[in-house]
Short mmCIF file of C-alpha atoms and ligand atoms in Angstrom, two decimals:
data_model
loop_
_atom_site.label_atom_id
_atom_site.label_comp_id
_atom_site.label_asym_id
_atom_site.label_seq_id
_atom_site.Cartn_x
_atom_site.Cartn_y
_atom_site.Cartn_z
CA UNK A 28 -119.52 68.38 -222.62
CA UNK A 29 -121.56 65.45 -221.58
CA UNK A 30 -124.01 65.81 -224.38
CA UNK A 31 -121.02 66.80 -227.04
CA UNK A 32 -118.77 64.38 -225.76
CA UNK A 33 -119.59 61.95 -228.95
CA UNK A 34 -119.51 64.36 -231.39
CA UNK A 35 -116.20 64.54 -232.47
CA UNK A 36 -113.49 62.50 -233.80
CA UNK A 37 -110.76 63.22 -230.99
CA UNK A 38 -110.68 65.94 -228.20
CA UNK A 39 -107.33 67.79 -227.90
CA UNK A 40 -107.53 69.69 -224.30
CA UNK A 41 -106.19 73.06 -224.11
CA UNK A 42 -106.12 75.18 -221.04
CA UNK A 43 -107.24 78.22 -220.56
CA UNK A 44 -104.25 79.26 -218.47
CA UNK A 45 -101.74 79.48 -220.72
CA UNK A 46 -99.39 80.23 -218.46
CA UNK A 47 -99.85 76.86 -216.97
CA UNK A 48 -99.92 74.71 -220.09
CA UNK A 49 -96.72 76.17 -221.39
CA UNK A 50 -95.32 76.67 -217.70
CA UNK A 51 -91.85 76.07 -217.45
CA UNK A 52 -89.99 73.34 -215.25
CA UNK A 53 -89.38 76.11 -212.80
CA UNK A 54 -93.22 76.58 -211.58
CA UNK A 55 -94.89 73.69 -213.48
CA UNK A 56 -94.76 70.33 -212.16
CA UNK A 57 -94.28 66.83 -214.38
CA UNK A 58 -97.51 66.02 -215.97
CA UNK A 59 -99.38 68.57 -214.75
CA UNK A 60 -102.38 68.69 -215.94
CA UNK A 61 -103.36 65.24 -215.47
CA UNK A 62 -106.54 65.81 -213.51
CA UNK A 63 -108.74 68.15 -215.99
CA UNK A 64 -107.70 66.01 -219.11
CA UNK A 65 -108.83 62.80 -216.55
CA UNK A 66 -112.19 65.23 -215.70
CA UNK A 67 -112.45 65.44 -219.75
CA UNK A 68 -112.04 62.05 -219.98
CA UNK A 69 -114.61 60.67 -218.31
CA UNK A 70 -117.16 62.54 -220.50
CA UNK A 71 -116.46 60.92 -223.45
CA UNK A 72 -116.20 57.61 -225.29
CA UNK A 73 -114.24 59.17 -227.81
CA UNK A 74 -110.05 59.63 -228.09
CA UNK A 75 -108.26 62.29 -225.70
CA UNK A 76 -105.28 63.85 -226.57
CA UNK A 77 -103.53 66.51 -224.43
CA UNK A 78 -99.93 68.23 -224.10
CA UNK A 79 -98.92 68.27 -220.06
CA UNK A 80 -95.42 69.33 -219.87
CA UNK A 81 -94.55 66.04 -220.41
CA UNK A 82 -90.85 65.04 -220.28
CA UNK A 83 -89.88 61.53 -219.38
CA UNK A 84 -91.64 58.28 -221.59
CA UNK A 85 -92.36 57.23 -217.93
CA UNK A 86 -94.77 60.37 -217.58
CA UNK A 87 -96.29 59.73 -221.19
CA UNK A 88 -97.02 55.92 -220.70
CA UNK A 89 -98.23 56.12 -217.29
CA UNK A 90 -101.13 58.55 -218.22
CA UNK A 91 -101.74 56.45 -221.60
CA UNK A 92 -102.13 53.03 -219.16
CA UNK A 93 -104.08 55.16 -216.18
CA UNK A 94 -106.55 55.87 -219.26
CA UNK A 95 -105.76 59.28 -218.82
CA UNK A 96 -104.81 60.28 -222.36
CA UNK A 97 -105.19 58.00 -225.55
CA UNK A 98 -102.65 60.34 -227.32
CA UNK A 99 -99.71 62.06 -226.00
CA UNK A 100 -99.34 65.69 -226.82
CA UNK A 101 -95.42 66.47 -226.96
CA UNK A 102 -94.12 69.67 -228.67
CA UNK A 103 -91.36 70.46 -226.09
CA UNK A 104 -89.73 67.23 -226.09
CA UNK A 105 -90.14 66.98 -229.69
CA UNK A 106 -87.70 69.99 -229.77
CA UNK A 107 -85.12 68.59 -227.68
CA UNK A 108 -85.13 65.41 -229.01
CA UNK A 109 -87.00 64.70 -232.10
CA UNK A 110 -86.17 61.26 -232.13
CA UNK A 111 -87.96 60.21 -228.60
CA UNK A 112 -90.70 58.23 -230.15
CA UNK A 113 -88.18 55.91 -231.90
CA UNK A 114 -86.05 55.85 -229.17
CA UNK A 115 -89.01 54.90 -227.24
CA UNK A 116 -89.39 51.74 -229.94
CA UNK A 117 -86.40 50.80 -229.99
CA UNK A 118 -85.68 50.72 -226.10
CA UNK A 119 -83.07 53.25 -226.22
CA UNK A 120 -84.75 55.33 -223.16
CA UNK A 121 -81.30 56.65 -221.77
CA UNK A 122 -80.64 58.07 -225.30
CA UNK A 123 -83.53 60.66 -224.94
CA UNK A 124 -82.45 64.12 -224.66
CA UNK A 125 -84.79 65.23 -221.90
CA UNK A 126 -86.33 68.67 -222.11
CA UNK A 127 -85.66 70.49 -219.46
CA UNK A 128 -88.77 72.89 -219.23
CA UNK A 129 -86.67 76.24 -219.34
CA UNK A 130 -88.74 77.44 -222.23
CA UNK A 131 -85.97 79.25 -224.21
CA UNK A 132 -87.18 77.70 -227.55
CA UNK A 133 -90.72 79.37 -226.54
CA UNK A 134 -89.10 82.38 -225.86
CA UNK A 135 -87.29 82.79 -229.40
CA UNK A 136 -90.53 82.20 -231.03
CA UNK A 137 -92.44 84.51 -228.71
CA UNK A 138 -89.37 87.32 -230.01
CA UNK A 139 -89.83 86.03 -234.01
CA UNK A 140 -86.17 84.42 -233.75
CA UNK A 141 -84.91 81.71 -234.98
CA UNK A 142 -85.50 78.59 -232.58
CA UNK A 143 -82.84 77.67 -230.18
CA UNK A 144 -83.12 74.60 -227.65
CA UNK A 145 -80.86 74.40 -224.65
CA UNK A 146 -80.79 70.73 -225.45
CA UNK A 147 -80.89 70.52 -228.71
CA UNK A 148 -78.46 72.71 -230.14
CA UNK A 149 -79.35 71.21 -234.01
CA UNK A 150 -82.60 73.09 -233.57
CA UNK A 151 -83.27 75.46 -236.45
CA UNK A 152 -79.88 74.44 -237.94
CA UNK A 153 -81.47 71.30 -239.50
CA UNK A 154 -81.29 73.41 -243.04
CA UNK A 155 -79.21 76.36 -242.64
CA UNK A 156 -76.39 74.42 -241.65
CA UNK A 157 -77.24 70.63 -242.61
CA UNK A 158 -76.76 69.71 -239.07
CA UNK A 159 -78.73 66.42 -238.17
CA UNK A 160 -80.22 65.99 -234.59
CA UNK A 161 -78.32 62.58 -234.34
CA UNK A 162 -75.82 62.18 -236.97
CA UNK A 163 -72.51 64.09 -237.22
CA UNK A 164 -70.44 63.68 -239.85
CA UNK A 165 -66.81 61.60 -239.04
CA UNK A 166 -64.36 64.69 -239.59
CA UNK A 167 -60.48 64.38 -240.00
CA UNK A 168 -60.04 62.50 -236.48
CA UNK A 169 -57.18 63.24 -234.08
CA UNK A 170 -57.05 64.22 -230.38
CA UNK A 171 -59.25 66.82 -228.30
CA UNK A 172 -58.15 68.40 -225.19
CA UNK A 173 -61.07 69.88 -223.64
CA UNK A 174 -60.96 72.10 -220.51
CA UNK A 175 -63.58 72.94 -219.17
CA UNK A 176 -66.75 70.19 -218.51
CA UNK A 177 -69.33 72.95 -218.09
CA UNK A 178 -72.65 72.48 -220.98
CA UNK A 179 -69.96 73.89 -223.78
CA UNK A 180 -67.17 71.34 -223.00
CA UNK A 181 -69.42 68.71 -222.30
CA UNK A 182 -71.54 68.89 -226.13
CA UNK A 183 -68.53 69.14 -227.47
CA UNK A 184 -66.97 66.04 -225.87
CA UNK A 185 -69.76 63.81 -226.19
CA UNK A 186 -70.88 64.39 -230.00
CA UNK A 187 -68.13 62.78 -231.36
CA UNK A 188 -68.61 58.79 -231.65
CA UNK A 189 -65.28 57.72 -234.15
CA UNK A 190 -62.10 59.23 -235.44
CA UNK A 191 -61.21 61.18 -232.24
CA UNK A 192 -59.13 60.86 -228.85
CA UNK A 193 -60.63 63.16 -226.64
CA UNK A 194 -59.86 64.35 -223.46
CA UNK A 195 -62.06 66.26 -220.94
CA UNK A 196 -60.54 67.52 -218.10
CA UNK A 197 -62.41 70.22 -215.09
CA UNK A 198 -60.57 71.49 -211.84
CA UNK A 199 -63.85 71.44 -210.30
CA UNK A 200 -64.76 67.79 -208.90
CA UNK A 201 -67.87 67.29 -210.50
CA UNK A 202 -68.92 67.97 -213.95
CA UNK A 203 -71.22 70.40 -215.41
CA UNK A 204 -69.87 73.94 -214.30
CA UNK A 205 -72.53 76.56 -214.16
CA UNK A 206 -75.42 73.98 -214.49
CA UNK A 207 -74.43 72.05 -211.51
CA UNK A 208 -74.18 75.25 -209.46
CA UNK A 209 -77.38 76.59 -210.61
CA UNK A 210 -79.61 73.59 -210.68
CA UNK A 211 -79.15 73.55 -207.33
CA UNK A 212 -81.38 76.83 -206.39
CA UNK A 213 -85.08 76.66 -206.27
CA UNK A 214 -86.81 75.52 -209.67
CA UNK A 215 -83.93 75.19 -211.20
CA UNK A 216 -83.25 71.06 -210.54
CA UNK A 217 -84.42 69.70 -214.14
CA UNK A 218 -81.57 71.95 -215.84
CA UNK A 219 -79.10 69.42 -214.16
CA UNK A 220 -80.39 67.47 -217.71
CA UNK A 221 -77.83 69.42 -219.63
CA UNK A 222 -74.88 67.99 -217.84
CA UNK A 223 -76.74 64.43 -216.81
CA UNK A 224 -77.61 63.69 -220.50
CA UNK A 225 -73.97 64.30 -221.84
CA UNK A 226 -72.44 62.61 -218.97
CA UNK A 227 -74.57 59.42 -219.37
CA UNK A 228 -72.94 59.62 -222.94
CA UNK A 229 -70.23 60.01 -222.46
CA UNK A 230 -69.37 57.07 -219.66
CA UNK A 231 -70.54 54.70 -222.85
CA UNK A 232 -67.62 56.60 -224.88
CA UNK A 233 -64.35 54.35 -224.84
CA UNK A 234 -62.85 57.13 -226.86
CA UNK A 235 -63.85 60.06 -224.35
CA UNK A 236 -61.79 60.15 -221.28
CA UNK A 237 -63.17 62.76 -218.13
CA UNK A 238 -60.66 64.07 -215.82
CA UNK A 239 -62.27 65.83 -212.55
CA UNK A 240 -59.98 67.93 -210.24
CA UNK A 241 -57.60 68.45 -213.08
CA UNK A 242 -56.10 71.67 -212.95
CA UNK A 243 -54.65 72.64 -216.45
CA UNK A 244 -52.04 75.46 -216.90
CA UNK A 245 -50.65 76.46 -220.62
CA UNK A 246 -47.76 74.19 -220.16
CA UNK A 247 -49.99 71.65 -219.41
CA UNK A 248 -51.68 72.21 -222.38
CA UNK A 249 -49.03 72.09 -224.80
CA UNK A 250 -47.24 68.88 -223.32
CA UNK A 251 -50.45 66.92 -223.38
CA UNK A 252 -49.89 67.61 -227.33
CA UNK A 253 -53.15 67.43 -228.49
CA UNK A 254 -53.89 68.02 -232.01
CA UNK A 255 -56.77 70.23 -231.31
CA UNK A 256 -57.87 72.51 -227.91
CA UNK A 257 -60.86 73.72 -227.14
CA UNK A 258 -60.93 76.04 -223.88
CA UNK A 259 -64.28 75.84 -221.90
CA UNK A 260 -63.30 77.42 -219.04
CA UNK A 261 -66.53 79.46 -218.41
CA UNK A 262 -66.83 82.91 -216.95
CA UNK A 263 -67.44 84.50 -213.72
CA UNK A 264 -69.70 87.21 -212.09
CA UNK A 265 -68.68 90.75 -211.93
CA UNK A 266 -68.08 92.29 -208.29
CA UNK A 267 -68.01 95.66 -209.58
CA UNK A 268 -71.55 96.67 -210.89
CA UNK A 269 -70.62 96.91 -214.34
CA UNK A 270 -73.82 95.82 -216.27
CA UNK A 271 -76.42 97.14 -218.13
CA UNK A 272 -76.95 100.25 -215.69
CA UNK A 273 -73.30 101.30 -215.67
CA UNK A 274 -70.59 101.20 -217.55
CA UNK A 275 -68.25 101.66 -214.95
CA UNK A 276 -67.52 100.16 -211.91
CA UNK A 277 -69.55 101.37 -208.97
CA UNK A 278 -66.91 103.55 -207.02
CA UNK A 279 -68.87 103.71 -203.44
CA UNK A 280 -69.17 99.99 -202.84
CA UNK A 281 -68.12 98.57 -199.49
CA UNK A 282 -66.57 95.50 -200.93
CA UNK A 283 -67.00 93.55 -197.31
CA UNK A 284 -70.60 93.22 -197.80
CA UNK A 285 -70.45 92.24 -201.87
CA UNK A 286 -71.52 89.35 -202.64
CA UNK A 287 -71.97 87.72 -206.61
CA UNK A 288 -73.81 84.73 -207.73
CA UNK A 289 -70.70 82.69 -207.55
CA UNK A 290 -70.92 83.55 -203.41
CA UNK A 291 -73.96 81.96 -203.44
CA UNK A 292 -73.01 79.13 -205.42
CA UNK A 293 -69.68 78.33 -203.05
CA UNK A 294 -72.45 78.53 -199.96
CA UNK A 295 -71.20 82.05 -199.02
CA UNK A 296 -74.81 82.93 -198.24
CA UNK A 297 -74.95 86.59 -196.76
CA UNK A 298 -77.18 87.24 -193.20
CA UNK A 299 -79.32 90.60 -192.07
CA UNK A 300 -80.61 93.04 -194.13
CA UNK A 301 -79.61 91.78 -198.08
CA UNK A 302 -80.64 93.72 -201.21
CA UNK A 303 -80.18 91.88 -204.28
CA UNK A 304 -79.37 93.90 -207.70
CA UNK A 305 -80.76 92.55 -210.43
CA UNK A 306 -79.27 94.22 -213.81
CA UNK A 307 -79.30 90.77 -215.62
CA UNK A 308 -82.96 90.94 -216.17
CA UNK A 309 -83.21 86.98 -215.98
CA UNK A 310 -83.85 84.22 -213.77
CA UNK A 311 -80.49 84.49 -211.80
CA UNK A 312 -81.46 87.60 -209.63
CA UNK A 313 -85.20 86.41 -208.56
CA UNK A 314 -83.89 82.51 -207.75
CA UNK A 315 -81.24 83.68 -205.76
CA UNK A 316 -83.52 86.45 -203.89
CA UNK A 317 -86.02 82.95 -203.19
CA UNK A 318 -82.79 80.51 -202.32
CA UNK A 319 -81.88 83.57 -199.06
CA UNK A 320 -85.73 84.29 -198.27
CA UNK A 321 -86.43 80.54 -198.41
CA UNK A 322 -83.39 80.27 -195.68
CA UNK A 323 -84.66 83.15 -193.52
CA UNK A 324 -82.96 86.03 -194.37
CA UNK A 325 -84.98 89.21 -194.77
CA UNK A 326 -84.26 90.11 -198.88
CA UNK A 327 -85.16 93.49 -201.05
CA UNK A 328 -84.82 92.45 -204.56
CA UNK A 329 -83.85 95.63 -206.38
CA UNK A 330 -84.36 96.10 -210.21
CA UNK A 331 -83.86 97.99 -213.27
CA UNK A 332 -86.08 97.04 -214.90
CA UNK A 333 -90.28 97.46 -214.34
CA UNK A 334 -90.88 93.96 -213.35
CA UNK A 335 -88.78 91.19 -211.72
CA UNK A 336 -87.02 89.14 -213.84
CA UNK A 337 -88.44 91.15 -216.42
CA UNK A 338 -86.99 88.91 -219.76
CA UNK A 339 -88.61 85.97 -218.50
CA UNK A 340 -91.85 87.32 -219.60
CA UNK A 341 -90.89 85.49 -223.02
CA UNK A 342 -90.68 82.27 -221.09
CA UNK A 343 -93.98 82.77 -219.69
CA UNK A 344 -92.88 83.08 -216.15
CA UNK A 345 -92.55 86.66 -215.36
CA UNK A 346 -96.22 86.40 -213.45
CA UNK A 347 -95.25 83.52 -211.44
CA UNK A 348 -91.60 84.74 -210.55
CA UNK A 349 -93.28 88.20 -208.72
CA UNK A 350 -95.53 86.32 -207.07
CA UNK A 351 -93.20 83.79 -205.73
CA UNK A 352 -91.46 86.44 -204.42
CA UNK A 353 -94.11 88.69 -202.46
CA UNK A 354 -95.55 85.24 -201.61
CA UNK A 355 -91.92 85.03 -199.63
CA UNK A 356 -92.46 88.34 -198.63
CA UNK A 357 -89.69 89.78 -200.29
CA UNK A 358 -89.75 93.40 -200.69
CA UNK A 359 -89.52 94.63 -204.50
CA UNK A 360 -88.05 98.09 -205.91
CA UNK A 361 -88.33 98.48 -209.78
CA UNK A 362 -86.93 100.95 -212.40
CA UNK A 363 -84.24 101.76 -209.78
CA UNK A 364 -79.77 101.27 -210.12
CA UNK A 365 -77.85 100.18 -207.13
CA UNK A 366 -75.71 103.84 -207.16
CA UNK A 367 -73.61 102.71 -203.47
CA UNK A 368 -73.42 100.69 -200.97
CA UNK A 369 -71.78 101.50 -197.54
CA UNK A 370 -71.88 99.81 -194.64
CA UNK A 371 -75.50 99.95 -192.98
CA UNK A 372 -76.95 101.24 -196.29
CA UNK A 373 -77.41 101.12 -200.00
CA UNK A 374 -78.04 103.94 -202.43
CA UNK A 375 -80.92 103.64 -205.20
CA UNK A 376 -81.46 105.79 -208.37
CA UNK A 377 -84.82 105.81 -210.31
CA UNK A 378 -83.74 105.20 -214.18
CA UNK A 379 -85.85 108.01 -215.09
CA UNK A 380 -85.40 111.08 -213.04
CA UNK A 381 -82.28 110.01 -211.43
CA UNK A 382 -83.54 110.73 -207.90
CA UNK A 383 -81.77 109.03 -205.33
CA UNK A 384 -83.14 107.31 -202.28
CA UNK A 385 -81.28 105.36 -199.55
CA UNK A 386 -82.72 102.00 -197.92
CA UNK A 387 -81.35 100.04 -195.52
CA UNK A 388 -78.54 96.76 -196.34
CA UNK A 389 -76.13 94.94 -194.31
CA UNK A 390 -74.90 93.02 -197.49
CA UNK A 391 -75.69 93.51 -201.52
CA UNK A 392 -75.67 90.43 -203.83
CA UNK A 393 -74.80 91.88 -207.51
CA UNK A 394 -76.37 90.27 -210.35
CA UNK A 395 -75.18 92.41 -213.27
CA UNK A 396 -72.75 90.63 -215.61
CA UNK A 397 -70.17 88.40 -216.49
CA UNK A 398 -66.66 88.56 -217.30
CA UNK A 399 -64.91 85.35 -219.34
CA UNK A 400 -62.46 83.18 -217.38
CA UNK A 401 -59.87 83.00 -220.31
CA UNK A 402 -56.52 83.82 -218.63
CA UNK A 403 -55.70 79.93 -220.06
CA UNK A 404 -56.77 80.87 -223.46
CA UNK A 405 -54.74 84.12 -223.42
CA UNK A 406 -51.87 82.16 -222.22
CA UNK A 407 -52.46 80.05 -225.12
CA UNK A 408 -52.69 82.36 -227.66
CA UNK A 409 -51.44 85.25 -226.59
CA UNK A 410 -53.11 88.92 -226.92
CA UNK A 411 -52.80 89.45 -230.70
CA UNK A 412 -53.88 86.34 -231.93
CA UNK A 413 -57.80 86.97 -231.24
CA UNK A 414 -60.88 84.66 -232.51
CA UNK A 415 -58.52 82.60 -235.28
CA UNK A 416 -61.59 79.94 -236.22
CA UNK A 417 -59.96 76.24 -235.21
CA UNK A 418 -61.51 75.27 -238.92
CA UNK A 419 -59.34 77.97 -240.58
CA UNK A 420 -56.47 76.31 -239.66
CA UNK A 421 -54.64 74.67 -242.71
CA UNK A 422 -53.13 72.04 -240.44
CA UNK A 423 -53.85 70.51 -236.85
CA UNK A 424 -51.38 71.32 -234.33
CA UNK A 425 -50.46 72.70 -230.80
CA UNK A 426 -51.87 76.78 -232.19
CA UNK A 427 -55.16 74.78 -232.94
CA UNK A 428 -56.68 76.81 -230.12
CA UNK A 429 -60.56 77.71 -229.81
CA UNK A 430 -62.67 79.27 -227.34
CA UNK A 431 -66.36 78.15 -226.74
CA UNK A 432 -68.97 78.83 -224.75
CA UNK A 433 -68.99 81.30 -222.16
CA UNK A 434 -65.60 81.66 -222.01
CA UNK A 435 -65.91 83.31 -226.07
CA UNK A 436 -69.24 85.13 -225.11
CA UNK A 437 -71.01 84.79 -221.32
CA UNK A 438 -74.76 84.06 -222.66
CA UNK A 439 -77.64 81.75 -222.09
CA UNK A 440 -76.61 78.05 -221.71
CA UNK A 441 -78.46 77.57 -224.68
CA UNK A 442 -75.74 79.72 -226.30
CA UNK A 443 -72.57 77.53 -224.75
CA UNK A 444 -74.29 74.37 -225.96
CA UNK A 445 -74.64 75.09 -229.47
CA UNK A 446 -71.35 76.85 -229.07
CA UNK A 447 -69.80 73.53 -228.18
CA UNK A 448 -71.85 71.65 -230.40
CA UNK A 449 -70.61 73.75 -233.59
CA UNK A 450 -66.96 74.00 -232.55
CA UNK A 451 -66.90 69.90 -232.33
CA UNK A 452 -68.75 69.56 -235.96
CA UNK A 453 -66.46 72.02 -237.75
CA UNK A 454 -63.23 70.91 -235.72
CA UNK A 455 -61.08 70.24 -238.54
CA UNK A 456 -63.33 70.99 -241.41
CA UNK A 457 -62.70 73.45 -244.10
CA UNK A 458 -67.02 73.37 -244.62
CA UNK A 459 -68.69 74.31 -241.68
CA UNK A 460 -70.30 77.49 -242.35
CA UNK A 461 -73.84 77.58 -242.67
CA UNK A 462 -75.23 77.21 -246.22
CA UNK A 463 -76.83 80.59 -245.98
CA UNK A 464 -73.75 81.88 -245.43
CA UNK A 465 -71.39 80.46 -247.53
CA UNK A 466 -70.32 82.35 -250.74
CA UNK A 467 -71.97 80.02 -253.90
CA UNK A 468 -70.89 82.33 -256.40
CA UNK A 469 -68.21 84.85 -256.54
CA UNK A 470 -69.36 88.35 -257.84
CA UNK A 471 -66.77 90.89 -260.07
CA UNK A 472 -64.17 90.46 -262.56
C1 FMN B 519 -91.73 77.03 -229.77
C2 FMN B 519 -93.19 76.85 -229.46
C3 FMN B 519 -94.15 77.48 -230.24
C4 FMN B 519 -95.50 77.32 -229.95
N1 FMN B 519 -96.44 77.95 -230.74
C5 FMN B 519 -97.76 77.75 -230.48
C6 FMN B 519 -98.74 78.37 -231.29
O1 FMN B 519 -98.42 79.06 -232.27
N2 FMN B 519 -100.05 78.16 -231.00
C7 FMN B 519 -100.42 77.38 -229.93
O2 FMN B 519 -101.63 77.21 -229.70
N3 FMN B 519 -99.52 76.80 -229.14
C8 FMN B 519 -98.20 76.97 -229.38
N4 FMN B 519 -97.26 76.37 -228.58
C9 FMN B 519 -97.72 75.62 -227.40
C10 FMN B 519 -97.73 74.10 -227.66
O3 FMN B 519 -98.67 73.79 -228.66
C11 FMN B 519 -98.10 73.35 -226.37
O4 FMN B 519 -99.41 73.69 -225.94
C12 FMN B 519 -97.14 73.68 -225.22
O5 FMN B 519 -95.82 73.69 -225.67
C13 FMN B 519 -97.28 72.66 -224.08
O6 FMN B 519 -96.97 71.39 -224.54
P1 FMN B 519 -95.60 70.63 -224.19
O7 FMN B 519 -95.55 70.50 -222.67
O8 FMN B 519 -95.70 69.32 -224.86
O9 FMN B 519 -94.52 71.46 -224.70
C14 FMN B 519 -95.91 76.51 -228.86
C15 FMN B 519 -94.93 75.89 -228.09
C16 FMN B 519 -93.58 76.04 -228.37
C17 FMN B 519 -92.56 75.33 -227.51
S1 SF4 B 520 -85.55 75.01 -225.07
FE1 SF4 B 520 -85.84 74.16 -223.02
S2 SF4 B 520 -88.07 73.91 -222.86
FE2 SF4 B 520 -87.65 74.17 -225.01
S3 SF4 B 520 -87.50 72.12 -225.77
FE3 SF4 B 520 -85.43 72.79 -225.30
S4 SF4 B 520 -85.03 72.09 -223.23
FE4 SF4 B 520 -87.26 71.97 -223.55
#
């Protein structure tokens, strides 16, 4: 390097841990490669450039005036916000739409499908569906009741800048519904973004209004006499088992030591011997099997699948998630189904043969699937009046009733974002399907 270093034009440092140069915010600090692109550096007169997981302008220009980097490398925050650098010109810094590191956009490449951001939810729509990353169009106006100020109700609420009344209302007493709960488990901080960003929005909104601790009931609904609703209620974990390993609800489960994700999130932390089931695949299981080792508790993390947290191999951090956890000493059982629980002990089936073994548990935390919290959208709408698109409606009034995000399909928050984000662009509109999809010319007679 020292006798090379004039050679070329620029030098664009890449790692040779991958893993580490695409690492998510979960494992993968700020700017963290800072000290071999400084090493590189130093061996050259000429230009550095170098990606580092940078998300904040603060991160970028302090490496630029330590003379780390003559170029910032950003393809990340590029995604969820395209517009950084001239929002960096033009001083709007608290206008950025942080990335928040959880690599889902990596992941959909990684799979060859279409991009999705959790913070950008124009991503990949740019020309399928016309939608610009800053601009939405001005729409019929009215007034929005949203319930629910988890990521779907909160996109939704804070995209529109003219033309609508909008109300946002939450029973909880902060915003940000699942988000808030989970950025609050190990690695998971930076995802508080999703709700921060929108919220920082939406305080400079005269026409959105937020109402925390607001409990709203279907009368409530209809007297607030919105023109349009969109229910964002979310969705909870199942207590039963019922995920991808069964169907049915586990019938031998001693529902005194049962815990869910939600437990966890209200501080109901179980003690002794806990075996968590993870039949979600994701992050959920192996950050809540770190949050009770981290806190002392002795922890079996139980999967069916091979590896832990086996789907986050497409976000590069299936490696570092198994380690984390035998680094915490938690014991790990793959390719085996929670079949019982009683008491002292739990029941585990190998997903090939079916052999069952018992191990000891005092207490099993069930991370297997979620059910939609929609009793207020069934009061609503009733049972027979399913999935009625709010832009279908010919007119806006009291039956203009949608569901987004989790509370219409429990998914990624990726998902409830651009759930949110779509319901608020096509509210009203008789145009909001994606040009790919819309019929251009009639076929037949
Ligand atoms: C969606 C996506 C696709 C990528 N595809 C490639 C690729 O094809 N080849 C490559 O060398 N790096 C690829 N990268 C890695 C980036 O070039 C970059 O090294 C990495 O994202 C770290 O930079 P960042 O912290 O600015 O995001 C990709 C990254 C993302 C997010
Ligand atoms: S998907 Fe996540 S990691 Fe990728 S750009 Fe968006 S916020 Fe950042």
């Amino acid at each position: 390097m020292a006798t090379l270093g004039h050679l070329p034009d620029l030098w664009d440092v890449v790692l040779a841990d991958y893993d580490e140069e695409m690492g998510s915010s979960r494992f993968v600090r700020e700017g963290a490669l800072e000290d071999r692109v400084a090493y590189v550096r130093k061996l050259t007169g000429k230009p550095v450039v170098c990606v580092g997981r940078f998300t904040s302008p603060d991160s970028m220009l302090g490496q630029v005036k330590r003379g780390v980097v003559d170029l910032v490398g950003a393809a990340r925050p590029s995604i969820a916000d395209p517009f950084l650098p001239n929002k960096v010109r033009e001083g709007r810094l608290e206008d950025i739409r942080e990335c928040i590191g959880c690599n889902i956009c990596y992941a959909h490449d990684f799979r060859g499908a279409a991009l999705r951001c959790t913070q950008n939810p124009t991503m990949g729509e740019e020309w399928r569906s016309g939608w610009h990353p800053e601009r939405v169009p001005a729409g019929t106006g009215g007034s929005v009741l949203i319930v629910g100020a988890g990521p779907a109700g909160l996109e939704a609420a804070h995209i529109w800048q003219r033309g609508y009344e909008v109300a946002l209302a939450d029973m909880a007493g902060e915003a940000g519904g699942r988000v808030s709960h989970e950025s609050r488990l190990p690695g998971l901080a930076e995802w508080a973004r999703v709700r921060d960003y929108r919220l920082s929005q939406i305080k400079r909104m005269p026409n959105v209004t937020l109402y925390l601790g607001s409990t709203m009931t279907a009368p409530d609904v209809r007297s607030f006499g919105a023109d349009y609703v969109l229910i964002a209620t979310g969705a909870h974990w199942r207590r039963d088992g019922v995920g991808r390993s069964h169907a049915r609800p586990i019938t031998a489960l001693d529902a005194a030591g049962v815990y869910t994700p939600d437990d966890v999130f209200a501080g109901r932390l179980p003690q002794g011997e806990v075996l968590v089931f993870d039949d979600d695949h994701y992050y959920l299981g192996p950050t809540i099997a770190l949050k009770l080792a981290s806190a002392g508790v002795q922890v079996r993390y139980v999967t069916s699948e091979g590896r832990a947290g086996s789907w986050s191999q497409y976000t590069q951090e299936q490696e570092r998630t198994q380690r984390a956890l035998i680094e915490l000493g938690v014991d790990i059982d793959v390719n085996v189904a929670l079949v019982a629980f009683e008491r002292s002990h739990a029941t585990l089936s190998c997903v090939f043969s079916g052999r069952t073994r018992s191990v000891a548990a005092s207490a099993v935390v069930l991370v297997t699937s979620r059910v939609a919290d929609e009793t207020l959208y069934r009061a609503l709408v009733g049972e027979g009046n399913d999935e009625q698109p709010i832009n279908s409606l010919a007119r806006p009034g009291p039956d203009a009733v949608t569901r987004i995000g989790d509370c219409l399909q429990p998914a990624m928050i990726a998902n409830a974002v651009y759930s949110g984000h779509r319901a608020a662009r096509e509210l009203g509109s008789i145009d909001g399907n994606p040009r790919r999809e819309r019929v251009l010319i009639q076929a037949g007679p």
